[in-house]
Amino acid sequence: MTQYSDYYGPEGLRTRGTVIVVPGRGETHATYARFGRRLAADAYRVRVINGPDLATEDLGASLDGFAAQVADAVESTVSEGDVVQPVVLVGADSGAAAVAALLGRAGGSAARQPDALVLAGLPRRAAGAAETWDDELAIRTSCPAHRGVLTEDPQVRRGALDDALPDALLTAVHDGDVDVPVLLLVGDADPLADHEVLARTAKSLPRARLSVVHGAHHDVLNDLQHRSAAAEVVSFLETLRNELRPVVTVRSSAW
């Protein structure tokens, strides 16, 4: 099975950074094709990898394997010279939880420390309550195009949102010591999110921003508001390149 899918910036433009996207429960590379193309259009090197295997009872071993997977994905983006900085990990659902836990344990002992994280749709402890595929789609997204992508992809694992994440993983996420800049993205219509816990987590981190996408469901990067969600990620990437100084500041506005 292909281990990743790649998206490259426009020919002739200097690459502005490396983005590794980690899917969530039941998702595949194709789930993030639209998101990958959108970031690549702004001259970022984007690679979508397989989601982490968190099914084993030994969470430490799972995270070790995931760390090796991420490190290989980053290092193998090199065509000439070195990996293009900054390196940013974007995780969705269980992918977001695994990314945060990986960086949070032991002060972030990953083989290559990323420069920042984007955590989209971090789920609460309880599993979803989707009895049918239509129920799962309603939890995930209201975007007809994305519903079609999920439905037509034979490798999407239906019912995956019913898989509860290990308690130890979510404890590592919310209690871990993540010291890189973090953008947390959540839809205000996400039935799997614990908004109070996310707010506390954002305040507990030294450099974090919690952005709420109005009307978005659990698949916040792939809902009707996907353009605005991608723009928020690009804005974060550009701010990161500018040493966390906002590139644009609004001084006056009628909205």
PDB file of C-alpha atoms in Angstrom:
ATOM      1  CA  MET A   1       0.000   0.000   0.000  1.00  0.00           C
ATOM      2  CA  THR A   2       1.249   3.502  -0.807  1.00  0.00           C
ATOM      3  CA  GLN A   3       2.609   5.097   2.337  1.00  0.00           C
ATOM      4  CA  TYR A   4       1.837   8.697   1.414  1.00  0.00           C
ATOM      5  CA  SER A   5       0.641  11.136  -1.241  1.00  0.00           C
ATOM      6  CA  ASP A   6       2.495  14.289  -2.240  1.00  0.00           C
ATOM      7  CA  TYR A   7       1.542  17.814  -3.301  1.00  0.00           C
ATOM      8  CA  TYR A   8       4.056  20.283  -4.693  1.00  0.00           C
ATOM      9  CA  GLY A   9       4.031  24.041  -5.046  1.00  0.00           C
ATOM     10  CA  PRO A  10       3.876  25.857  -8.387  1.00  0.00           C
ATOM     11  CA  GLU A  11       6.920  25.379 -10.572  1.00  0.00           C
ATOM     12  CA  GLY A  12       9.471  28.133 -10.201  1.00  0.00           C
ATOM     13  CA  LEU A  13       8.443  29.225  -6.703  1.00  0.00           C
ATOM     14  CA  ARG A  14      10.644  28.678  -3.686  1.00  0.00           C
ATOM     15  CA  THR A  15       9.177  26.143  -1.246  1.00  0.00           C
ATOM     16  CA  ARG A  16       8.097  27.885   1.957  1.00  0.00           C
ATOM     17  CA  GLY A  17       8.009  24.886   4.305  1.00  0.00           C
ATOM     18  CA  THR A  18       7.193  21.199   4.746  1.00  0.00           C
ATOM     19  CA  VAL A  19       3.754  20.085   5.937  1.00  0.00           C
ATOM     20  CA  ILE A  20       3.023  16.501   6.982  1.00  0.00           C
ATOM     21  CA  VAL A  21      -0.696  15.687   7.229  1.00  0.00           C
ATOM     22  CA  VAL A  22      -1.841  12.823   9.477  1.00  0.00           C
ATOM     23  CA  PRO A  23      -5.398  11.529   8.817  1.00  0.00           C
ATOM     24  CA  GLY A  24      -7.812  10.380  11.495  1.00  0.00           C
ATOM     25  CA  ARG A  25     -10.014   7.364  12.102  1.00  0.00           C
ATOM     26  CA  GLY A  26     -11.159   5.659   8.918  1.00  0.00           C
ATOM     27  CA  GLU A  27      -9.587   8.250   6.595  1.00  0.00           C
ATOM     28  CA  THR A  28      -7.156   7.772   3.712  1.00  0.00           C
ATOM     29  CA  HIS A  29      -4.726   9.869   1.682  1.00  0.00           C
ATOM     30  CA  ALA A  30      -7.527  10.866  -0.680  1.00  0.00           C
ATOM     31  CA  THR A  31      -9.451  12.404   2.210  1.00  0.00           C
ATOM     32  CA  TYR A  32      -6.979  15.303   2.268  1.00  0.00           C
ATOM     33  CA  ALA A  33      -6.304  15.765  -1.454  1.00  0.00           C
ATOM     34  CA  ARG A  34      -8.238  19.040  -1.577  1.00  0.00           C
ATOM     35  CA  PHE A  35      -6.511  20.355   1.552  1.00  0.00           C
ATOM     36  CA  GLY A  36      -3.089  19.263   0.282  1.00  0.00           C
ATOM     37  CA  ARG A  37      -3.566  20.987  -3.075  1.00  0.00           C
ATOM     38  CA  ARG A  38      -4.727  24.175  -1.405  1.00  0.00           C
ATOM     39  CA  LEU A  39      -1.637  24.446   0.831  1.00  0.00           C
ATOM     40  CA  ALA A  40       0.654  23.436  -2.013  1.00  0.00           C
ATOM     41  CA  ALA A  41      -0.769  26.256  -4.132  1.00  0.00           C
ATOM     42  CA  ASP A  42       0.805  28.621  -1.581  1.00  0.00           C
ATOM     43  CA  ALA A  43       4.223  26.999  -2.200  1.00  0.00           C
ATOM     44  CA  TYR A  44       4.254  24.567   0.720  1.00  0.00           C
ATOM     45  CA  ARG A  45       5.549  21.010   0.253  1.00  0.00           C
ATOM     46  CA  VAL A  46       2.713  18.797   1.499  1.00  0.00           C
ATOM     47  CA  ARG A  47       2.783  15.072   2.219  1.00  0.00           C
ATOM     48  CA  VAL A  48      -0.216  13.093   3.515  1.00  0.00           C
ATOM     49  CA  ILE A  49       0.791   9.903   5.349  1.00  0.00           C
ATOM     50  CA  ASN A  50      -1.169   6.961   6.721  1.00  0.00           C
ATOM     51  CA  GLY A  51      -3.013   7.497   9.976  1.00  0.00           C
ATOM     52  CA  PRO A  52      -1.411   6.051  13.145  1.00  0.00           C
ATOM     53  CA  ASP A  53      -2.163   2.525  14.321  1.00  0.00           C
ATOM     54  CA  LEU A  54      -3.373   2.973  17.881  1.00  0.00           C
ATOM     55  CA  ALA A  55      -5.063  -0.404  18.222  1.00  0.00           C
ATOM     56  CA  THR A  56      -2.341  -2.090  20.246  1.00  0.00           C
ATOM     57  CA  GLU A  57      -2.469  -2.233  24.036  1.00  0.00           C
ATOM     58  CA  ASP A  58       1.050  -0.800  24.285  1.00  0.00           C
ATOM     59  CA  LEU A  59       0.541   2.904  23.559  1.00  0.00           C
ATOM     60  CA  GLY A  60       4.247   3.604  23.984  1.00  0.00           C
ATOM     61  CA  ALA A  61       5.131   1.116  21.263  1.00  0.00           C
ATOM     62  CA  SER A  62       2.416   2.562  19.012  1.00  0.00           C
ATOM     63  CA  LEU A  63       3.811   6.066  19.432  1.00  0.00           C
ATOM     64  CA  ASP A  64       7.357   4.819  18.820  1.00  0.00           C
ATOM     65  CA  GLY A  65       6.218   3.307  15.530  1.00  0.00           C
ATOM     66  CA  PHE A  66       4.340   6.469  14.654  1.00  0.00           C
ATOM     67  CA  ALA A  67       7.398   8.601  15.457  1.00  0.00           C
ATOM     68  CA  ALA A  68       9.485   6.506  13.058  1.00  0.00           C
ATOM     69  CA  GLN A  69       6.783   6.824  10.387  1.00  0.00           C
ATOM     70  CA  VAL A  70       6.692  10.616  10.734  1.00  0.00           C
ATOM     71  CA  ALA A  71      10.489  10.905  10.753  1.00  0.00           C
ATOM     72  CA  ASP A  72      10.749   8.855   7.559  1.00  0.00           C
ATOM     73  CA  ALA A  73       8.008  10.916   5.901  1.00  0.00           C
ATOM     74  CA  VAL A  74       9.816  14.149   6.723  1.00  0.00           C
ATOM     75  CA  GLU A  75      13.325  13.024   5.767  1.00  0.00           C
ATOM     76  CA  SER A  76      12.239  11.474   2.481  1.00  0.00           C
ATOM     77  CA  THR A  77      10.753  14.754   1.235  1.00  0.00           C
ATOM     78  CA  VAL A  78      14.297  15.852   0.453  1.00  0.00           C
ATOM     79  CA  SER A  79      15.165  16.046  -3.233  1.00  0.00           C
ATOM     80  CA  GLU A  80      18.122  18.420  -2.986  1.00  0.00           C
ATOM     81  CA  GLY A  81      19.852  19.761   0.107  1.00  0.00           C
ATOM     82  CA  ASP A  82      17.955  19.467   3.401  1.00  0.00           C
ATOM     83  CA  VAL A  83      14.337  19.315   4.516  1.00  0.00           C
ATOM     84  CA  VAL A  84      12.681  22.667   3.849  1.00  0.00           C
ATOM     85  CA  GLN A  85      11.930  24.483   7.094  1.00  0.00           C
ATOM     86  CA  PRO A  86       9.678  25.036   8.923  1.00  0.00           C
ATOM     87  CA  VAL A  87       8.376  21.504   9.369  1.00  0.00           C
ATOM     88  CA  VAL A  88       4.759  21.445  10.548  1.00  0.00           C
ATOM     89  CA  LEU A  89       2.656  18.415  11.484  1.00  0.00           C
ATOM     90  CA  VAL A  90      -1.071  18.685  10.763  1.00  0.00           C
ATOM     91  CA  GLY A  91      -3.218  16.057  12.463  1.00  0.00           C
ATOM     92  CA  ALA A  92      -6.951  15.418  12.263  1.00  0.00           C
ATOM     93  CA  ASP A  93      -9.070  13.474  14.768  1.00  0.00           C
ATOM     94  CA  SER A  94      -6.951  10.540  16.044  1.00  0.00           C
ATOM     95  CA  GLY A  95      -4.088  11.848  13.907  1.00  0.00           C
ATOM     96  CA  ALA A  96      -4.206  15.099  15.883  1.00  0.00           C
ATOM     97  CA  ALA A  97      -4.273  13.178  19.152  1.00  0.00           C
ATOM     98  CA  ALA A  98      -1.293  11.043  18.126  1.00  0.00           C
ATOM     99  CA  VAL A  99       0.720  14.065  16.959  1.00  0.00           C
ATOM    100  CA  ALA A 100       0.065  15.943  20.215  1.00  0.00           C
ATOM    101  CA  ALA A 101       0.837  12.894  22.358  1.00  0.00           C
ATOM    102  CA  LEU A 102       4.037  12.255  20.428  1.00  0.00           C
ATOM    103  CA  LEU A 103       5.289  15.777  21.105  1.00  0.00           C
ATOM    104  CA  GLY A 104       3.910  15.910  24.631  1.00  0.00           C
ATOM    105  CA  ARG A 105       5.611  12.859  26.050  1.00  0.00           C
ATOM    106  CA  ALA A 106       9.017  13.337  27.647  1.00  0.00           C
ATOM    107  CA  GLY A 107       9.070  16.947  26.519  1.00  0.00           C
ATOM    108  CA  GLY A 108       8.773  16.025  22.858  1.00  0.00           C
ATOM    109  CA  SER A 109      11.360  13.349  22.165  1.00  0.00           C
ATOM    110  CA  ALA A 110      10.557  12.868  18.487  1.00  0.00           C
ATOM    111  CA  ALA A 111      13.488  12.032  16.222  1.00  0.00           C
ATOM    112  CA  ARG A 112      13.049  15.352  14.437  1.00  0.00           C
ATOM    113  CA  GLN A 113      11.265  18.011  16.448  1.00  0.00           C
ATOM    114  CA  PRO A 114       8.708  19.758  14.242  1.00  0.00           C
ATOM    115  CA  ASP A 115       8.554  23.522  14.341  1.00  0.00           C
ATOM    116  CA  ALA A 116       4.795  23.635  14.978  1.00  0.00           C
ATOM    117  CA  LEU A 117       1.573  21.612  15.145  1.00  0.00           C
ATOM    118  CA  VAL A 118      -1.909  22.031  13.722  1.00  0.00           C
ATOM    119  CA  LEU A 119      -4.451  19.943  15.650  1.00  0.00           C
ATOM    120  CA  ALA A 120      -7.810  19.736  13.881  1.00  0.00           C
ATOM    121  CA  GLY A 121     -10.896  18.114  15.350  1.00  0.00           C
ATOM    122  CA  LEU A 122      -9.384  16.720  18.543  1.00  0.00           C
ATOM    123  CA  PRO A 123     -12.063  14.320  19.833  1.00  0.00           C
ATOM    124  CA  ARG A 124     -13.324  13.871  23.361  1.00  0.00           C
ATOM    125  CA  ARG A 125     -12.861  10.612  25.241  1.00  0.00           C
ATOM    126  CA  ALA A 126     -16.173   9.013  24.228  1.00  0.00           C
ATOM    127  CA  ALA A 127     -16.579   7.399  20.825  1.00  0.00           C
ATOM    128  CA  GLY A 128     -19.055   8.571  18.238  1.00  0.00           C
ATOM    129  CA  ALA A 129     -22.631   7.315  18.062  1.00  0.00           C
ATOM    130  CA  ALA A 130     -23.057   6.591  14.351  1.00  0.00           C
ATOM    131  CA  GLU A 131     -25.406   3.673  13.690  1.00  0.00           C
ATOM    132  CA  THR A 132     -25.405   4.111   9.901  1.00  0.00           C
ATOM    133  CA  TRP A 133     -23.120   5.580   7.247  1.00  0.00           C
ATOM    134  CA  ASP A 134     -25.477   8.541   6.890  1.00  0.00           C
ATOM    135  CA  ASP A 135     -25.156   9.127  10.649  1.00  0.00           C
ATOM    136  CA  GLU A 136     -21.373   9.118  10.361  1.00  0.00           C
ATOM    137  CA  LEU A 137     -21.445  11.523   7.429  1.00  0.00           C
ATOM    138  CA  ALA A 138     -23.675  13.872   9.445  1.00  0.00           C
ATOM    139  CA  ILE A 139     -21.098  13.844  12.249  1.00  0.00           C
ATOM    140  CA  ARG A 140     -18.203  14.388   9.868  1.00  0.00           C
ATOM    141  CA  THR A 141     -19.302  17.041   7.378  1.00  0.00           C
ATOM    142  CA  SER A 142     -22.119  18.850   5.650  1.00  0.00           C
ATOM    143  CA  CYS A 143     -20.047  19.402   2.479  1.00  0.00           C
ATOM    144  CA  PRO A 144     -21.580  17.442  -0.423  1.00  0.00           C
ATOM    145  CA  ALA A 145     -18.242  17.197  -2.228  1.00  0.00           C
ATOM    146  CA  HIS A 146     -16.462  15.776   0.798  1.00  0.00           C
ATOM    147  CA  ARG A 147     -19.316  13.385   1.516  1.00  0.00           C
ATOM    148  CA  GLY A 148     -18.827  12.121  -2.021  1.00  0.00           C
ATOM    149  CA  VAL A 149     -15.079  11.701  -1.502  1.00  0.00           C
ATOM    150  CA  LEU A 150     -15.658   9.644   1.649  1.00  0.00           C
ATOM    151  CA  THR A 151     -18.464   7.570   0.163  1.00  0.00           C
ATOM    152  CA  GLU A 152     -16.689   6.775  -3.100  1.00  0.00           C
ATOM    153  CA  ASP A 153     -13.331   5.852  -1.534  1.00  0.00           C
ATOM    154  CA  PRO A 154     -13.369   2.051  -0.999  1.00  0.00           C
ATOM    155  CA  GLN A 155     -10.488   2.311   1.485  1.00  0.00           C
ATOM    156  CA  VAL A 156     -12.391   4.586   3.890  1.00  0.00           C
ATOM    157  CA  ARG A 157     -13.282   2.457   6.918  1.00  0.00           C
ATOM    158  CA  ARG A 158     -16.919   3.063   7.723  1.00  0.00           C
ATOM    159  CA  GLY A 159     -17.888   3.080  11.384  1.00  0.00           C
ATOM    160  CA  ALA A 160     -14.374   4.122  12.440  1.00  0.00           C
ATOM    161  CA  LEU A 161     -15.666   7.008  14.561  1.00  0.00           C
ATOM    162  CA  ASP A 162     -17.184   4.407  16.895  1.00  0.00           C
ATOM    163  CA  ASP A 163     -13.651   3.388  17.906  1.00  0.00           C
ATOM    164  CA  ALA A 164     -12.887   5.031  21.242  1.00  0.00           C
ATOM    165  CA  LEU A 165      -9.363   6.431  21.567  1.00  0.00           C
ATOM    166  CA  PRO A 166      -7.208   5.094  24.430  1.00  0.00           C
ATOM    167  CA  ASP A 167      -7.603   7.137  27.619  1.00  0.00           C
ATOM    168  CA  ALA A 168      -3.828   7.237  27.977  1.00  0.00           C
ATOM    169  CA  LEU A 169      -3.568   8.896  24.564  1.00  0.00           C
ATOM    170  CA  LEU A 170      -5.984  11.700  25.370  1.00  0.00           C
ATOM    171  CA  THR A 171      -4.378  12.197  28.779  1.00  0.00           C
ATOM    172  CA  ALA A 172      -1.041  12.609  27.007  1.00  0.00           C
ATOM    173  CA  VAL A 173      -2.654  15.106  24.639  1.00  0.00           C
ATOM    174  CA  HIS A 174      -4.188  17.393  27.251  1.00  0.00           C
ATOM    175  CA  ASP A 175      -1.577  16.997  29.987  1.00  0.00           C
ATOM    176  CA  GLY A 176       1.545  16.766  27.849  1.00  0.00           C
ATOM    177  CA  ASP A 177       4.400  19.231  27.609  1.00  0.00           C
ATOM    178  CA  VAL A 178       4.176  20.583  24.048  1.00  0.00           C
ATOM    179  CA  ASP A 179       6.482  23.582  23.712  1.00  0.00           C
ATOM    180  CA  VAL A 180       6.177  24.308  19.982  1.00  0.00           C
ATOM    181  CA  PRO A 181       3.549  26.688  18.556  1.00  0.00           C
ATOM    182  CA  VAL A 182       0.155  24.997  18.214  1.00  0.00           C
ATOM    183  CA  LEU A 183      -2.923  25.919  16.196  1.00  0.00           C
ATOM    184  CA  LEU A 184      -6.047  24.148  17.461  1.00  0.00           C
ATOM    185  CA  LEU A 185      -8.916  24.056  14.964  1.00  0.00           C
ATOM    186  CA  VAL A 186     -12.431  22.938  15.871  1.00  0.00           C
ATOM    187  CA  GLY A 187     -15.874  23.280  14.362  1.00  0.00           C
ATOM    188  CA  ASP A 188     -18.503  24.790  16.627  1.00  0.00           C
ATOM    189  CA  ALA A 189     -20.936  22.131  15.328  1.00  0.00           C
ATOM    190  CA  ASP A 190     -18.531  19.251  16.033  1.00  0.00           C
ATOM    191  CA  PRO A 191     -20.457  16.717  18.172  1.00  0.00           C
ATOM    192  CA  LEU A 192     -17.250  14.872  19.077  1.00  0.00           C
ATOM    193  CA  ALA A 193     -15.409  17.879  20.512  1.00  0.00           C
ATOM    194  CA  ASP A 194     -15.153  18.867  24.165  1.00  0.00           C
ATOM    195  CA  HIS A 195     -14.936  22.630  23.750  1.00  0.00           C
ATOM    196  CA  GLU A 196     -14.265  23.351  27.433  1.00  0.00           C
ATOM    197  CA  VAL A 197     -11.334  20.920  27.516  1.00  0.00           C
ATOM    198  CA  LEU A 198      -9.942  22.384  24.296  1.00  0.00           C
ATOM    199  CA  ALA A 199     -10.136  25.894  25.744  1.00  0.00           C
ATOM    200  CA  ARG A 200      -8.272  24.771  28.883  1.00  0.00           C
ATOM    201  CA  THR A 201      -5.669  22.946  26.817  1.00  0.00           C
ATOM    202  CA  ALA A 202      -5.059  26.003  24.636  1.00  0.00           C
ATOM    203  CA  LYS A 203      -4.581  28.188  27.723  1.00  0.00           C
ATOM    204  CA  SER A 204      -2.206  25.661  29.306  1.00  0.00           C
ATOM    205  CA  LEU A 205       0.162  25.599  26.339  1.00  0.00           C
ATOM    206  CA  PRO A 206       2.893  28.259  26.147  1.00  0.00           C
ATOM    207  CA  ARG A 207       2.238  29.154  22.485  1.00  0.00           C
ATOM    208  CA  ALA A 208      -1.208  28.142  21.280  1.00  0.00           C
ATOM    209  CA  ARG A 209      -4.148  29.523  19.361  1.00  0.00           C
ATOM    210  CA  LEU A 210      -7.650  28.034  19.413  1.00  0.00           C
ATOM    211  CA  SER A 211      -9.648  28.874  16.288  1.00  0.00           C
ATOM    212  CA  VAL A 212     -13.336  27.941  16.024  1.00  0.00           C
ATOM    213  CA  VAL A 213     -14.824  27.452  12.558  1.00  0.00           C
ATOM    214  CA  HIS A 214     -18.484  28.462  12.637  1.00  0.00           C
ATOM    215  CA  GLY A 215     -20.871  25.853  11.299  1.00  0.00           C
ATOM    216  CA  ALA A 216     -18.158  23.230  10.805  1.00  0.00           C
ATOM    217  CA  HIS A 217     -18.559  19.633  11.932  1.00  0.00           C
ATOM    218  CA  HIS A 218     -15.939  17.082  12.995  1.00  0.00           C
ATOM    219  CA  ASP A 219     -13.993  17.048   9.715  1.00  0.00           C
ATOM    220  CA  VAL A 220     -13.168  20.717  10.192  1.00  0.00           C
ATOM    221  CA  LEU A 221     -10.564  20.761   7.397  1.00  0.00           C
ATOM    222  CA  ASN A 222     -13.064  19.279   4.959  1.00  0.00           C
ATOM    223  CA  ASP A 223     -16.429  20.842   5.729  1.00  0.00           C
ATOM    224  CA  LEU A 224     -18.279  23.550   3.812  1.00  0.00           C
ATOM    225  CA  GLN A 225     -15.871  26.098   5.312  1.00  0.00           C
ATOM    226  CA  HIS A 226     -12.762  24.266   4.000  1.00  0.00           C
ATOM    227  CA  ARG A 227     -11.448  27.377   2.224  1.00  0.00           C
ATOM    228  CA  SER A 228     -11.528  29.425   5.421  1.00  0.00           C
ATOM    229  CA  ALA A 229     -10.054  26.560   7.449  1.00  0.00           C
ATOM    230  CA  ALA A 230      -7.199  26.182   4.954  1.00  0.00           C
ATOM    231  CA  ALA A 231      -6.692  29.964   4.981  1.00  0.00           C
ATOM    232  CA  GLU A 232      -6.385  29.869   8.775  1.00  0.00           C
ATOM    233  CA  VAL A 233      -3.737  27.168   8.461  1.00  0.00           C
ATOM    234  CA  VAL A 234      -1.829  29.138   5.806  1.00  0.00           C
ATOM    235  CA  SER A 235      -2.045  32.270   7.959  1.00  0.00           C
ATOM    236  CA  PHE A 236      -0.565  30.247  10.839  1.00  0.00           C
ATOM    237  CA  LEU A 237       2.229  28.940   8.606  1.00  0.00           C
ATOM    238  CA  GLU A 238       3.076  32.452   7.446  1.00  0.00           C
ATOM    239  CA  THR A 239       2.985  33.770  11.018  1.00  0.00           C
ATOM    240  CA  LEU A 240       5.293  30.936  12.059  1.00  0.00           C
ATOM    241  CA  ARG A 241       7.745  31.938   9.325  1.00  0.00           C
ATOM    242  CA  ASN A 242       7.557  35.487  10.727  1.00  0.00           C
ATOM    243  CA  GLU A 243       8.576  34.369  14.247  1.00  0.00           C
ATOM    244  CA  LEU A 244       4.933  34.328  15.435  1.00  0.00           C
ATOM    245  CA  ARG A 245       4.456  37.987  14.602  1.00  0.00           C
ATOM    246  CA  PRO A 246       1.144  38.456  12.745  1.00  0.00           C
ATOM    247  CA  VAL A 247       1.680  39.449   9.130  1.00  0.00           C
ATOM    248  CA  VAL A 248      -1.663  41.299   9.028  1.00  0.00           C
ATOM    249  CA  THR A 249      -3.248  43.261  11.875  1.00  0.00           C
ATOM    250  CA  VAL A 250      -6.771  44.704  11.546  1.00  0.00           C
ATOM    251  CA  ARG A 251      -6.925  48.303  12.811  1.00  0.00           C
ATOM    252  CA  SER A 252     -10.444  49.115  11.754  1.00  0.00           C
ATOM    253  CA  SER A 253     -13.309  47.037  10.466  1.00  0.00           C
ATOM    254  CA  ALA A 254     -17.075  47.248   9.971  1.00  0.00           C
ATOM    255  CA  TRP A 255     -17.491  43.506  10.695  1.00  0.00           C
TER     256      TRP A 255
END
